[in-house]
Short mmCIF file of C-alpha atoms in Angstrom, two decimals:
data_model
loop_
_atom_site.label_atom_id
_atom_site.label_comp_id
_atom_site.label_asym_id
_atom_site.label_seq_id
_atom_site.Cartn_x
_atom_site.Cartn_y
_atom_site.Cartn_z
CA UNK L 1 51.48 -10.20 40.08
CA UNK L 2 53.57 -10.56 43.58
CA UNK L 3 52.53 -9.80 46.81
CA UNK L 4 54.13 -7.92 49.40
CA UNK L 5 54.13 -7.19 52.98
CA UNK L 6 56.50 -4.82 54.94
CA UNK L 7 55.74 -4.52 58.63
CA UNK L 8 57.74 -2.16 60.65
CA UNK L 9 57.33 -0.07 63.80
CA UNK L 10 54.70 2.61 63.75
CA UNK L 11 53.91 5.25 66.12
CA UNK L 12 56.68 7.92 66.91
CA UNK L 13 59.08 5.94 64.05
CA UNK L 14 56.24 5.38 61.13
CA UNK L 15 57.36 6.48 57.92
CA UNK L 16 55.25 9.86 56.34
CA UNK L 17 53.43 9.16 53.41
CA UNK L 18 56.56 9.96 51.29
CA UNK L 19 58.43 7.56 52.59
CA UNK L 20 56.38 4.80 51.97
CA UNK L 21 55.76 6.17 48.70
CA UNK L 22 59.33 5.86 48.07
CA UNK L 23 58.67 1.88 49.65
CA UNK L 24 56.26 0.95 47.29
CA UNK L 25 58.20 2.15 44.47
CA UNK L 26 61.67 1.04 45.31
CA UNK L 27 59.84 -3.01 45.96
CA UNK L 28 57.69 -2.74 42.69
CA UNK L 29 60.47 -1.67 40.65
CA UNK L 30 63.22 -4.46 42.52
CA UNK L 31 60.09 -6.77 41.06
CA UNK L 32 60.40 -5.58 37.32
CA UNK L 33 64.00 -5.44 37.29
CA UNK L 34 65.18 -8.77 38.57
CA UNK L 35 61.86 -10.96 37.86
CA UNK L 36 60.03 -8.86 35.14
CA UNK L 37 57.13 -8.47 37.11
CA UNK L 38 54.66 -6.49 35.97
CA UNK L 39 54.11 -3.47 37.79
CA UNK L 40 50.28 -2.95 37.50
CA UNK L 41 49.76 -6.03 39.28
CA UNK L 42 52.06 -5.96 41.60
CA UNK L 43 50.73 -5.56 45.32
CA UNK L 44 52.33 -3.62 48.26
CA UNK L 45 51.02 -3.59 51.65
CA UNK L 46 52.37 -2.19 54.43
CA UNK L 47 51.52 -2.57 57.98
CA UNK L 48 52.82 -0.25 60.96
CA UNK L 49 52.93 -2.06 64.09
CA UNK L 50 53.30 -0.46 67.80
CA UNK L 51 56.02 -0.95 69.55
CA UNK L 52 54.17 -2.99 72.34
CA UNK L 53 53.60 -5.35 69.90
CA UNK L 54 56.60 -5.78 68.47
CA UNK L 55 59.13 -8.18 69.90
CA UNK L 56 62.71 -8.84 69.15
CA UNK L 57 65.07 -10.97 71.26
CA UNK L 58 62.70 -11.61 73.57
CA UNK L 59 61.28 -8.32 74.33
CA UNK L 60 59.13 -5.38 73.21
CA UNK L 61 60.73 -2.82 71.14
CA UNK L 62 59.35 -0.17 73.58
CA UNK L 63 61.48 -1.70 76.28
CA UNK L 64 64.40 -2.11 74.06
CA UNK L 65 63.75 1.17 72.95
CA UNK L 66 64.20 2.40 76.68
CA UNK L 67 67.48 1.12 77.04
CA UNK L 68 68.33 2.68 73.79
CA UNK L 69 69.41 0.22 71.71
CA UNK L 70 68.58 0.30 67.70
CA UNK A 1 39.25 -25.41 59.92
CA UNK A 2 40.45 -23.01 56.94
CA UNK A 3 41.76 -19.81 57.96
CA UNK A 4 40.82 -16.62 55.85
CA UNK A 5 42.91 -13.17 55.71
CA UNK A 6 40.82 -10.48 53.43
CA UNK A 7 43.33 -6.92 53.06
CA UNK A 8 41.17 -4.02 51.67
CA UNK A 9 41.66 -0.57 51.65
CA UNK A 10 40.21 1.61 54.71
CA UNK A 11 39.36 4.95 56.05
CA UNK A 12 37.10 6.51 53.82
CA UNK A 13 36.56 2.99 51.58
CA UNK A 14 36.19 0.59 54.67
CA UNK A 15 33.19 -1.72 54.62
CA UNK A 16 30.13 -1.29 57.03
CA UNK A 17 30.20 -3.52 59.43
CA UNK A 18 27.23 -4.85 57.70
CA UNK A 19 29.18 -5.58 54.70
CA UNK A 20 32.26 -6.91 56.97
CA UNK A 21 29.45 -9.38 58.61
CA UNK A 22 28.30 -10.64 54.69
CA UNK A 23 31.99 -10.75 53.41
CA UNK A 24 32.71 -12.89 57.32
CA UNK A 25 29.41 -15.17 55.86
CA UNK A 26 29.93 -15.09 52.28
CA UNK A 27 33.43 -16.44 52.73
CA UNK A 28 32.39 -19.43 55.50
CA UNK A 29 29.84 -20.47 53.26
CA UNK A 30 31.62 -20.79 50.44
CA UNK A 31 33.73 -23.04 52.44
CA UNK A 32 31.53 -24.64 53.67
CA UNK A 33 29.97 -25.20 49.94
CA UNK A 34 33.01 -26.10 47.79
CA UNK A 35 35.22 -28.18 50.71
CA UNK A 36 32.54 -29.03 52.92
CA UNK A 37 34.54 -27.22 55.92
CA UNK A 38 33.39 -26.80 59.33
CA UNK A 39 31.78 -23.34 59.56
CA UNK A 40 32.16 -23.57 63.28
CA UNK A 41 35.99 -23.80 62.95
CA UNK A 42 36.51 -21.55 60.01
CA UNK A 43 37.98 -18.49 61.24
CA UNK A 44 37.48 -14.92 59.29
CA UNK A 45 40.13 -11.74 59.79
CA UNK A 46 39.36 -8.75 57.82
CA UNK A 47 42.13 -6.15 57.59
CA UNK A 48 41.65 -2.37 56.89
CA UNK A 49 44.42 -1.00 55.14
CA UNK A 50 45.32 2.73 54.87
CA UNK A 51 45.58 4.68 51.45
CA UNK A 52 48.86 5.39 51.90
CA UNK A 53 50.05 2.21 52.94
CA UNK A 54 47.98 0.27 50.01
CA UNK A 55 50.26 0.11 46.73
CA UNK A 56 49.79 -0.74 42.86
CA UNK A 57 51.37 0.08 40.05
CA UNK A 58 54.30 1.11 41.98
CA UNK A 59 52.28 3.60 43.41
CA UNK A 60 50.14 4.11 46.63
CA UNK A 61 46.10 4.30 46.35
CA UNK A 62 46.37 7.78 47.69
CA UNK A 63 47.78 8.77 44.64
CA UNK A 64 45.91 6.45 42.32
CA UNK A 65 42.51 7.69 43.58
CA UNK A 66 43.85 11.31 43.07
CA UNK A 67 44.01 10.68 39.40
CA UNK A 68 40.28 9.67 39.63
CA UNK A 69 41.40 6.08 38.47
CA UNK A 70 39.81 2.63 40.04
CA UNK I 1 42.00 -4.38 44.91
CA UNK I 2 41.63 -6.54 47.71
CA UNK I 3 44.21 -9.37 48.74
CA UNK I 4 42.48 -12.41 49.88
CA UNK I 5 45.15 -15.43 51.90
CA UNK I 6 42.98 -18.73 52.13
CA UNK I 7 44.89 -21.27 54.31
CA UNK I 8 43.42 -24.98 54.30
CA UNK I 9 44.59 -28.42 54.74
CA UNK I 10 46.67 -29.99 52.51
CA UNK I 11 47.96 -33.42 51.84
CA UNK I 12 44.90 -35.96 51.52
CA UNK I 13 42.60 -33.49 51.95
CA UNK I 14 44.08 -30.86 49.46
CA UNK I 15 41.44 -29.08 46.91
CA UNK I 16 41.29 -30.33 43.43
CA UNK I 17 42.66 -27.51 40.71
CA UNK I 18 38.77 -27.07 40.06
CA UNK I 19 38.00 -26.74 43.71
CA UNK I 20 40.91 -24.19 43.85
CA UNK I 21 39.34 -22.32 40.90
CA UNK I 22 36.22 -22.43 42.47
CA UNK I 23 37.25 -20.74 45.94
CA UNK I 24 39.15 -18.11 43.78
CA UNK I 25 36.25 -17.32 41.71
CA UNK I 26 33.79 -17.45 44.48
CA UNK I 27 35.75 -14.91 46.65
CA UNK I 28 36.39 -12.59 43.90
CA UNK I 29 32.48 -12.38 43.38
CA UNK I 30 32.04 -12.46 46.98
CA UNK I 31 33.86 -8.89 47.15
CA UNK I 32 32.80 -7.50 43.85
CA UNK I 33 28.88 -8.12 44.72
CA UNK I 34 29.25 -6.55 48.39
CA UNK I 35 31.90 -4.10 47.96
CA UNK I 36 31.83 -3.77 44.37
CA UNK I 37 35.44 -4.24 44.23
CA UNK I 38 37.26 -4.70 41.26
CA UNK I 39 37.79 -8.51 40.26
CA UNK I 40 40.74 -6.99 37.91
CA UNK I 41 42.78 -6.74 40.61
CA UNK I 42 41.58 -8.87 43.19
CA UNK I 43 44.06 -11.10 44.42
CA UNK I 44 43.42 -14.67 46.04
CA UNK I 45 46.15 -16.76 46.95
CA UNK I 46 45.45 -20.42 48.50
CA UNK I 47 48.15 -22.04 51.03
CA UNK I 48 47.87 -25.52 51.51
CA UNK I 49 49.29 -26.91 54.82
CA UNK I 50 50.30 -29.71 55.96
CA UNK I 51 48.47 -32.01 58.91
CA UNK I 52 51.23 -31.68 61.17
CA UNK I 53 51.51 -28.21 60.94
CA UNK I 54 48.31 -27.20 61.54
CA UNK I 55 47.19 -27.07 65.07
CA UNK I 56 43.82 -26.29 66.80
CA UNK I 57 42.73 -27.33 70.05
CA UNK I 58 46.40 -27.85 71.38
CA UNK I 59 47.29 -30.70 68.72
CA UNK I 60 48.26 -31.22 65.32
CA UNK I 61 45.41 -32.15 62.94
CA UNK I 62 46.95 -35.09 62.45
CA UNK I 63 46.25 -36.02 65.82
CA UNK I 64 42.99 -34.97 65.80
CA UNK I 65 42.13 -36.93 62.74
CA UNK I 66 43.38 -39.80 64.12
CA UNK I 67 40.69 -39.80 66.44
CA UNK I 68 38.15 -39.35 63.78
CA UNK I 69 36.84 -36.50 64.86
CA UNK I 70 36.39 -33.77 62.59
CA UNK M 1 65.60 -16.47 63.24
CA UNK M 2 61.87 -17.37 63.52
CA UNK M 3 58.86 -15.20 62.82
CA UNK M 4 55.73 -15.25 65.13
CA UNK M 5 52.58 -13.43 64.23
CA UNK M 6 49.65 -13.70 66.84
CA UNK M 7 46.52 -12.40 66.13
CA UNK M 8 43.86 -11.75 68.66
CA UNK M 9 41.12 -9.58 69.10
CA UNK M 10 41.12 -5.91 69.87
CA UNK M 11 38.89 -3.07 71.53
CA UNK M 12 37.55 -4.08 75.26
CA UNK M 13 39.57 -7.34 74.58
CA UNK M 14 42.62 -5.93 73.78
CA UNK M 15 45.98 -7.20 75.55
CA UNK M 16 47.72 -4.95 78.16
CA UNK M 17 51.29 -3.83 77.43
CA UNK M 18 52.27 -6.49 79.98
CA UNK M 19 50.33 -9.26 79.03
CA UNK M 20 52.07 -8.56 75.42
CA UNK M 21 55.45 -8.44 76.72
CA UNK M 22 54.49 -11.98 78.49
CA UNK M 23 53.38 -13.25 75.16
CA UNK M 24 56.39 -12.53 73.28
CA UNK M 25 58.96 -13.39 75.83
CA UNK M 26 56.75 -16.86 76.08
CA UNK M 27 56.79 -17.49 72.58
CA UNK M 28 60.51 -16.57 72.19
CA UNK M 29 61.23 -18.60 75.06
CA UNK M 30 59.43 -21.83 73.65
CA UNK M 31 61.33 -21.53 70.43
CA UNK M 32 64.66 -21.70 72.40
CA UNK M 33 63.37 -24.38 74.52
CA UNK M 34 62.01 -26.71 71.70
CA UNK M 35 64.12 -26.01 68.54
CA UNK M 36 67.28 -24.50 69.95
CA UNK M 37 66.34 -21.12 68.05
CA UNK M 38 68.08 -17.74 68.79
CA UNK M 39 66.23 -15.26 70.91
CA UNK M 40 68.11 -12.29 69.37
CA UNK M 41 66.71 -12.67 66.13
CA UNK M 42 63.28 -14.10 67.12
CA UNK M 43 60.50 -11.55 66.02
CA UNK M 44 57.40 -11.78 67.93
CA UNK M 45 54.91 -9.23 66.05
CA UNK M 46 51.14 -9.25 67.72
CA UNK M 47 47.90 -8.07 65.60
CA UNK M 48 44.87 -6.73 67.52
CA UNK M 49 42.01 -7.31 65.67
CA UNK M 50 38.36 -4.71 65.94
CA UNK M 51 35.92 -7.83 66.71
CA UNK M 52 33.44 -6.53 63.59
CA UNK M 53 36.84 -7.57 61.72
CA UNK M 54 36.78 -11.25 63.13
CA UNK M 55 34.95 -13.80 62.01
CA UNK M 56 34.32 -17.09 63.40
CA UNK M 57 31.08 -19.66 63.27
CA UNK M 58 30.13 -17.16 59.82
CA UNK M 59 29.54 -14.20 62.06
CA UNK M 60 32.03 -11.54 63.53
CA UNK M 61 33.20 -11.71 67.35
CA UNK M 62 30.74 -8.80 67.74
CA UNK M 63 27.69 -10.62 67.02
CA UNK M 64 28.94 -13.89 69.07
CA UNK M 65 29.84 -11.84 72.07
CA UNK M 66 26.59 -10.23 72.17
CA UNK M 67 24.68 -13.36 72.69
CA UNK M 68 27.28 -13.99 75.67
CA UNK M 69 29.20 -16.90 73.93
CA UNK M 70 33.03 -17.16 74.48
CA UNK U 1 63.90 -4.89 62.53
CA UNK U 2 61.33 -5.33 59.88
CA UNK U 3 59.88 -8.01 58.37
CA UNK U 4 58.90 -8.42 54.65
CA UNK U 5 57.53 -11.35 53.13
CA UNK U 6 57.37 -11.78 49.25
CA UNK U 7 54.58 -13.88 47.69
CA UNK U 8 55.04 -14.59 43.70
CA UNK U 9 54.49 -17.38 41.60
CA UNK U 10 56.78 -20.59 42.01
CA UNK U 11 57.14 -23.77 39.78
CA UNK U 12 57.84 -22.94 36.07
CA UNK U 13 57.98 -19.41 37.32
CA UNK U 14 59.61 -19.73 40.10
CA UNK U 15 62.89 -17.44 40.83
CA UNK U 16 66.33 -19.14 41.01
CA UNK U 17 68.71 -19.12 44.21
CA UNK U 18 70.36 -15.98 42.88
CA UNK U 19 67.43 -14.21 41.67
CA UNK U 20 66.43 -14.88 45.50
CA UNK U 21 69.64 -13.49 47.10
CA UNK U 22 69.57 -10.16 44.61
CA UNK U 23 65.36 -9.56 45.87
CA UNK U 24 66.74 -10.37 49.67
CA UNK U 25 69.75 -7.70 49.09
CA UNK U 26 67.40 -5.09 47.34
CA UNK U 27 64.62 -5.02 50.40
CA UNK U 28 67.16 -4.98 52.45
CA UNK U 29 68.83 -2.18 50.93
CA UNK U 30 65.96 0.04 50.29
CA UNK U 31 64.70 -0.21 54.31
CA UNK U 32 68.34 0.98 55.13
CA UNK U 33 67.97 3.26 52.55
CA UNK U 34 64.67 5.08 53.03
CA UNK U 35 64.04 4.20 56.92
CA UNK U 36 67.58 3.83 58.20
CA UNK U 37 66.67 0.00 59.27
CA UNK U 38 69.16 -1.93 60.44
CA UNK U 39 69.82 -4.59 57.85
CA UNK U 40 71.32 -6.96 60.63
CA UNK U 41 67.35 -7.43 61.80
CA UNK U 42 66.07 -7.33 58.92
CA UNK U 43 64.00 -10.54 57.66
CA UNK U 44 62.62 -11.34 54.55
CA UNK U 45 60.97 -14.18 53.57
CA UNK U 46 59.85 -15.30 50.25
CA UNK U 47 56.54 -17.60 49.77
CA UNK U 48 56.56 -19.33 46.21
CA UNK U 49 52.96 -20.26 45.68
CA UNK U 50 51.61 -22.98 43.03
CA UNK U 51 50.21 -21.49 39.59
CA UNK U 52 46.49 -22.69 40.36
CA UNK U 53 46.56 -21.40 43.73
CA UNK U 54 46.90 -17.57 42.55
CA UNK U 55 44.08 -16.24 41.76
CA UNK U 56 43.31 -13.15 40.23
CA UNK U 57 41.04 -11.61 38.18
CA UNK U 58 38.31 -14.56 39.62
CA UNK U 59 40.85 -17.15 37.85
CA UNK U 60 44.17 -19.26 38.81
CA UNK U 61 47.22 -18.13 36.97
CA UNK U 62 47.17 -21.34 35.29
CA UNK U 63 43.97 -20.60 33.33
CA UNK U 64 45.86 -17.00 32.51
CA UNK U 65 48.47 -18.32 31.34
CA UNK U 66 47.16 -20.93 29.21
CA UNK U 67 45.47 -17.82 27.21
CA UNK U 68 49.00 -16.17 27.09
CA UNK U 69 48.14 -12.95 28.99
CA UNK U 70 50.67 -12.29 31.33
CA UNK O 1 40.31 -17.70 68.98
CA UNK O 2 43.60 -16.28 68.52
CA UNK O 3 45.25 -17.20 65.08
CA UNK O 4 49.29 -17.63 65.55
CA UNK O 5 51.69 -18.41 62.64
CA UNK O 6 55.54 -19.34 63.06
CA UNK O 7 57.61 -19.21 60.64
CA UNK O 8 60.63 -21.12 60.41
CA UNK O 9 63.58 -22.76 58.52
CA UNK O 10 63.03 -26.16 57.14
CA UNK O 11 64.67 -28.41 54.64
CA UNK O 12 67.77 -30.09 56.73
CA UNK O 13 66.38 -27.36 59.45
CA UNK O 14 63.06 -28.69 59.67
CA UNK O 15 61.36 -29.24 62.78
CA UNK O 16 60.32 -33.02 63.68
CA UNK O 17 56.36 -33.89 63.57
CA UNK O 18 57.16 -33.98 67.79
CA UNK O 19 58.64 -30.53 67.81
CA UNK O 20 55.58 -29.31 65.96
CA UNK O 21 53.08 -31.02 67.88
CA UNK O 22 55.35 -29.19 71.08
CA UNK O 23 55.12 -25.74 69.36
CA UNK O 24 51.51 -26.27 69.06
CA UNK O 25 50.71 -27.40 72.32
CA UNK O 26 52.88 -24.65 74.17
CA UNK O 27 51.84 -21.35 72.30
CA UNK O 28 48.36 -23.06 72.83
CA UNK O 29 48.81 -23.12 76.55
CA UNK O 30 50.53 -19.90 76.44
CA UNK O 31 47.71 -17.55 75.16
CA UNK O 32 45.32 -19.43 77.83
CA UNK O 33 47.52 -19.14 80.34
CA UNK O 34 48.11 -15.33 80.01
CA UNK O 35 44.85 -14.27 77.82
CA UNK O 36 42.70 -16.82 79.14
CA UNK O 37 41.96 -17.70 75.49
CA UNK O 38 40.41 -20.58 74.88
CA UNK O 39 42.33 -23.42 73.50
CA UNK O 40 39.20 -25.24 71.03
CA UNK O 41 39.23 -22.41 68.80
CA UNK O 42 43.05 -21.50 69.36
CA UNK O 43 44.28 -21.89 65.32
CA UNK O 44 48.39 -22.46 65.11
CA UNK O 45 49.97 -22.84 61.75
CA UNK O 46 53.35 -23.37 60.92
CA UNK O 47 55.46 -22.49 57.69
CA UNK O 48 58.83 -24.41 56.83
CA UNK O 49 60.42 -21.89 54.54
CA UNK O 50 63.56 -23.37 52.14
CA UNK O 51 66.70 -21.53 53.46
CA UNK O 52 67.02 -19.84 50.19
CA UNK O 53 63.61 -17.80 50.80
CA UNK O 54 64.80 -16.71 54.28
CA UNK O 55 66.97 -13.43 54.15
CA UNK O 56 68.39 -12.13 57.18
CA UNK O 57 70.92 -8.96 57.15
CA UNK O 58 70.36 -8.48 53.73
CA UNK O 59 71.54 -12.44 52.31
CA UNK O 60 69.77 -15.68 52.52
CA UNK O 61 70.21 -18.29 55.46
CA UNK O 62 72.01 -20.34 52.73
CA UNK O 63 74.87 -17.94 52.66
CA UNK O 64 74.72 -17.57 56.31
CA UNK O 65 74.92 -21.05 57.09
CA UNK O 66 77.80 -21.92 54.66
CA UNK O 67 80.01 -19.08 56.96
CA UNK O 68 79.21 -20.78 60.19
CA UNK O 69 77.32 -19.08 61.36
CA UNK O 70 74.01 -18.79 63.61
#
């Protein structure tokens, strides 16, 4: 029955399709194994979010992107 | 006052935005009916999720809707 | 399939269990009658917050309350 | 170590890239300022919002802005 | 850098400190894992919410679990 | 009409009802100063999570803490 949200950064670093396959899998079954959630109810959701609008440490990831930090 | 987030899957399932203005109504009334909340404060977001980024089951509603499942 | 967040005020002016059970069945039909979602998997999950953590208008509800408006 | 999430609406409303960056060093900058938090691990992430999607008064942005309301 | 936040069901349900750590260490893992995140940035943040304010299938867990379904 | 939520530490981390009220006012000010939003329907809501349910690099802020560190 849990819920779950993963935002990350989108545009030129969103995951393909397979790789959030491989998301929602790896979360439900974390669920299962360590809460004994069950799977058919659980919930994943995730959101990709452009780098404009993503901040860290006081700036955008674009601009901290620039300066090529990870 | 209350503050209302509704997730639902998008692109080729997203609402009208006739149905997004009765879900926007349905939801401040029923506020409004049960709480006796301020419609004029009661604020509405409606998010439109992508198949592949919408999971259940442990798998994403790409892949469920392939199977021809609901 | 849809995941529904309701956030309200909690404290002295928390929602009853049955007013709770109301908002969660209300929403559920809400989405099955204009989307014909599924209520099977329709999630609804209610956050209650506290006075002082809830801000509109610049100040606290607390504040505002105190000033008996509403 | 705090997590901001703004929401705000979209389309011919939307933010510029600078007015974002302004918003997130802001935010990050209050939190250091009020409650001694780091900046390095404050994540700012901002949602932009299609004004069909928002819903305030019982009707969407769209509706509102179109009878020249603000 | 990315943010996940974990809603499941708290008070007789809820998960203990180390049942906590281990779902914190697995999402944390599987972003390095699949994405390459950076588990230094990483933040994930777990919401235990009150039996009658989960709501699904148009009733509170509560009512669910007083029928024994799970 | 922006909607903003922070998300914090609380327990012995816990902001004071000032603090809040500070956090309110200033993101408040912040999106009308730089969006020209308008501060009556500006919605700010604030989550004190238990150290335990924060996880940052991949262990909670009670581990963290107990090393020292910030």
């Amino acid at each position: 029955m849990p819920y779950v949200n993963i935002k990350l950064t989108g545009g030129g670093e969103a995951p393909s399709a397979a790789q959030k396959a491989e998301l929602i899998r790896g979360v439900t079954e974390l669920l299962a194994r360590v809460l004994n959630k069950n799977p058919a109810t659980t919930v994943v959701v995730i959101d990709e979010v452009a780098m404009d609008n993503w901040g860290i440490g006081g700036e955008s990831v674009t601009v901290r992107r620039s300066r090529k930090e990870k």
